[in-house]
PDB file of C-alpha atoms in Angstrom:
ATOM      1  CA  UNK N   1     -12.639   3.666  20.733  1.00 64.00           C
ATOM      2  CA  UNK N   2      -8.957   4.250  21.538  1.00 93.00           C
ATOM      3  CA  UNK N   3      -7.397   7.310  20.371  1.00 92.00           C
ATOM      4  CA  UNK N   4      -4.393   5.243  18.576  1.00 92.00           C
ATOM      5  CA  UNK N   5      -7.142   3.286  16.496  1.00 93.00           C
ATOM      6  CA  UNK N   6      -8.861   6.579  15.476  1.00 93.00           C
ATOM      7  CA  UNK N   7      -5.674   8.399  14.546  1.00 93.00           C
ATOM      8  CA  UNK N   8      -4.617   5.231  12.378  1.00 92.00           C
ATOM      9  CA  UNK N   9      -8.246   4.962  10.621  1.00 94.00           C
ATOM     10  CA  UNK N  10      -8.232   8.615   9.958  1.00 94.00           C
ATOM     11  CA  UNK N  11      -4.695   8.502   8.416  1.00 93.00           C
ATOM     12  CA  UNK N  12      -5.795   5.523   6.352  1.00 94.00           C
ATOM     13  CA  UNK N  13      -8.841   7.725   5.136  1.00 95.00           C
ATOM     14  CA  UNK N  14      -6.729  10.787   4.331  1.00 96.00           C
ATOM     15  CA  UNK N  15      -4.233   8.466   2.230  1.00 94.00           C
ATOM     16  CA  UNK N  16      -7.265   7.168   0.330  1.00 96.00           C
ATOM     17  CA  UNK N  17      -8.489  10.794  -0.415  1.00 96.00           C
ATOM     18  CA  UNK N  18      -4.933  11.672  -1.586  1.00 96.00           C
ATOM     19  CA  UNK N  19      -4.990   8.696  -3.956  1.00 96.00           C
ATOM     20  CA  UNK N  20      -8.360   9.603  -5.246  1.00 97.00           C
ATOM     21  CA  UNK N  21      -7.389  13.366  -5.687  1.00 97.00           C
ATOM     22  CA  UNK N  22      -4.399  12.056  -7.640  1.00 96.00           C
ATOM     23  CA  UNK N  23      -6.503  10.330 -10.113  1.00 97.00           C
ATOM     24  CA  UNK N  24      -8.980  13.080 -10.550  1.00 97.00           C
ATOM     25  CA  UNK N  25      -6.331  15.521 -11.152  1.00 97.00           C
ATOM     26  CA  UNK N  26      -4.662  13.344 -13.826  1.00 97.00           C
ATOM     27  CA  UNK N  27      -7.816  12.707 -15.540  1.00 97.00           C
ATOM     28  CA  UNK N  28      -9.408  16.144 -15.773  1.00 96.00           C
ATOM     29  CA  UNK N  29      -8.851  18.626 -18.609  1.00 96.00           C
ATOM     30  CA  UNK N  30     -10.597  21.548 -17.014  1.00 97.00           C
ATOM     31  CA  UNK N  31      -7.986  24.045 -15.692  1.00 97.00           C
ATOM     32  CA  UNK N  32     -10.146  25.483 -12.965  1.00 98.00           C
ATOM     33  CA  UNK N  33     -11.313  22.270 -11.848  1.00 98.00           C
ATOM     34  CA  UNK N  34      -7.732  20.896 -11.860  1.00 98.00           C
ATOM     35  CA  UNK N  35      -6.578  23.949  -9.786  1.00 98.00           C
ATOM     36  CA  UNK N  36      -9.343  23.383  -7.140  1.00 98.00           C
ATOM     37  CA  UNK N  37      -8.506  19.745  -6.786  1.00 98.00           C
ATOM     38  CA  UNK N  38      -4.870  20.557  -6.377  1.00 98.00           C
ATOM     39  CA  UNK N  39      -5.824  23.057  -3.625  1.00 98.00           C
ATOM     40  CA  UNK N  40      -7.914  20.266  -1.866  1.00 97.00           C
ATOM     41  CA  UNK N  41      -5.089  17.793  -2.243  1.00 97.00           C
ATOM     42  CA  UNK N  42      -2.620  20.365  -0.810  1.00 97.00           C
ATOM     43  CA  UNK N  43      -4.910  20.832   2.068  1.00 97.00           C
ATOM     44  CA  UNK N  44      -5.448  17.036   2.677  1.00 97.00           C
ATOM     45  CA  UNK N  45      -1.571  16.583   2.612  1.00 97.00           C
ATOM     46  CA  UNK N  46      -1.307  19.245   5.238  1.00 97.00           C
ATOM     47  CA  UNK N  47      -3.827  17.480   7.444  1.00 96.00           C
ATOM     48  CA  UNK N  48      -2.089  14.173   6.882  1.00 95.00           C
ATOM     49  CA  UNK N  49       1.303  15.621   7.787  1.00 96.00           C
ATOM     50  CA  UNK N  50       0.012  17.140  11.028  1.00 96.00           C
ATOM     51  CA  UNK N  51      -1.863  13.844  11.860  1.00 95.00           C
ATOM     52  CA  UNK N  52       1.204  11.822  11.214  1.00 94.00           C
ATOM     53  CA  UNK N  53       3.382  14.131  13.478  1.00 95.00           C
ATOM     54  CA  UNK N  54       0.801  13.725  16.188  1.00 94.00           C
ATOM     55  CA  UNK N  55       0.956   9.912  15.772  1.00 94.00           C
ATOM     56  CA  UNK N  56       4.836   9.905  15.840  1.00 93.00           C
ATOM     57  CA  UNK N  57       4.975  12.150  18.864  1.00 94.00           C
ATOM     58  CA  UNK N  58       2.542   9.698  20.611  1.00 94.00           C
ATOM     59  CA  UNK N  59       4.347   6.622  19.367  1.00 91.00           C
ATOM     60  CA  UNK N  60       1.349   5.447  17.676  1.00 91.00           C
ATOM     61  CA  UNK N  61       3.375   5.198  14.517  1.00 85.00           C
ATOM     62  CA  UNK N  62       6.965   4.122  14.436  1.00 84.00           C
ATOM     63  CA  UNK N  63       8.592   4.517  10.709  1.00 84.00           C
ATOM     64  CA  UNK N  64      10.355   1.672   9.197  1.00 88.00           C
ATOM     65  CA  UNK N  65      14.332   1.487   9.664  1.00 92.00           C
ATOM     66  CA  UNK N  66      15.910   3.812   7.121  1.00 93.00           C
ATOM     67  CA  UNK N  67      17.526   1.931   4.148  1.00 93.00           C
ATOM     68  CA  UNK N  68      21.202   1.482   4.229  1.00 95.00           C
ATOM     69  CA  UNK N  69      23.485   3.305   1.592  1.00 95.00           C
ATOM     70  CA  UNK N  70      23.856  -0.036  -0.082  1.00 95.00           C
ATOM     71  CA  UNK N  71      20.133  -0.543  -0.357  1.00 95.00           C
ATOM     72  CA  UNK N  72      19.706   2.938  -1.780  1.00 94.00           C
ATOM     73  CA  UNK N  73      22.435   2.395  -4.200  1.00 93.00           C
ATOM     74  CA  UNK N  74      20.819  -0.821  -5.319  1.00 93.00           C
ATOM     75  CA  UNK N  75      17.434   0.758  -5.897  1.00 91.00           C
ATOM     76  CA  UNK N  76      19.043   3.678  -7.796  1.00 92.00           C
ATOM     77  CA  UNK N  77      20.790   1.348 -10.032  1.00 91.00           C
ATOM     78  CA  UNK N  78      17.666  -0.555 -10.817  1.00 90.00           C
ATOM     79  CA  UNK N  79      16.119   2.804 -12.145  1.00 89.00           C
ATOM     80  CA  UNK N  80      19.151   3.925 -13.981  1.00 88.00           C
ATOM     81  CA  UNK N  81      19.538   0.571 -15.611  1.00 83.00           C
ATOM     82  CA  UNK N  82      15.970   0.469 -16.634  1.00 69.00           C
ATOM     83  CA  UNK N  83      15.191  -2.774 -14.929  1.00 60.00           C
ATOM     84  CA  UNK N  84      12.144  -1.659 -13.252  1.00 56.00           C
TER      85      UNK N  84
END
């Protein structure tokens, strides 16, 4: 299997884990469990960031073009007007 595909698959898996951690953290009332889940999530986020940096360095991932100031202002306006 190509390295690029493995990196993409791993990133997708990590992103799924982060989503699941967020859901579990929001739903648990047990303080100790919540803290442990947050630690696991933080570790997972660190792994995701390291893999993301590797993917960018090897041009496996090219981020989307940055939004223009007008686009940012438009979206900000939607949030402040309560349209969303």
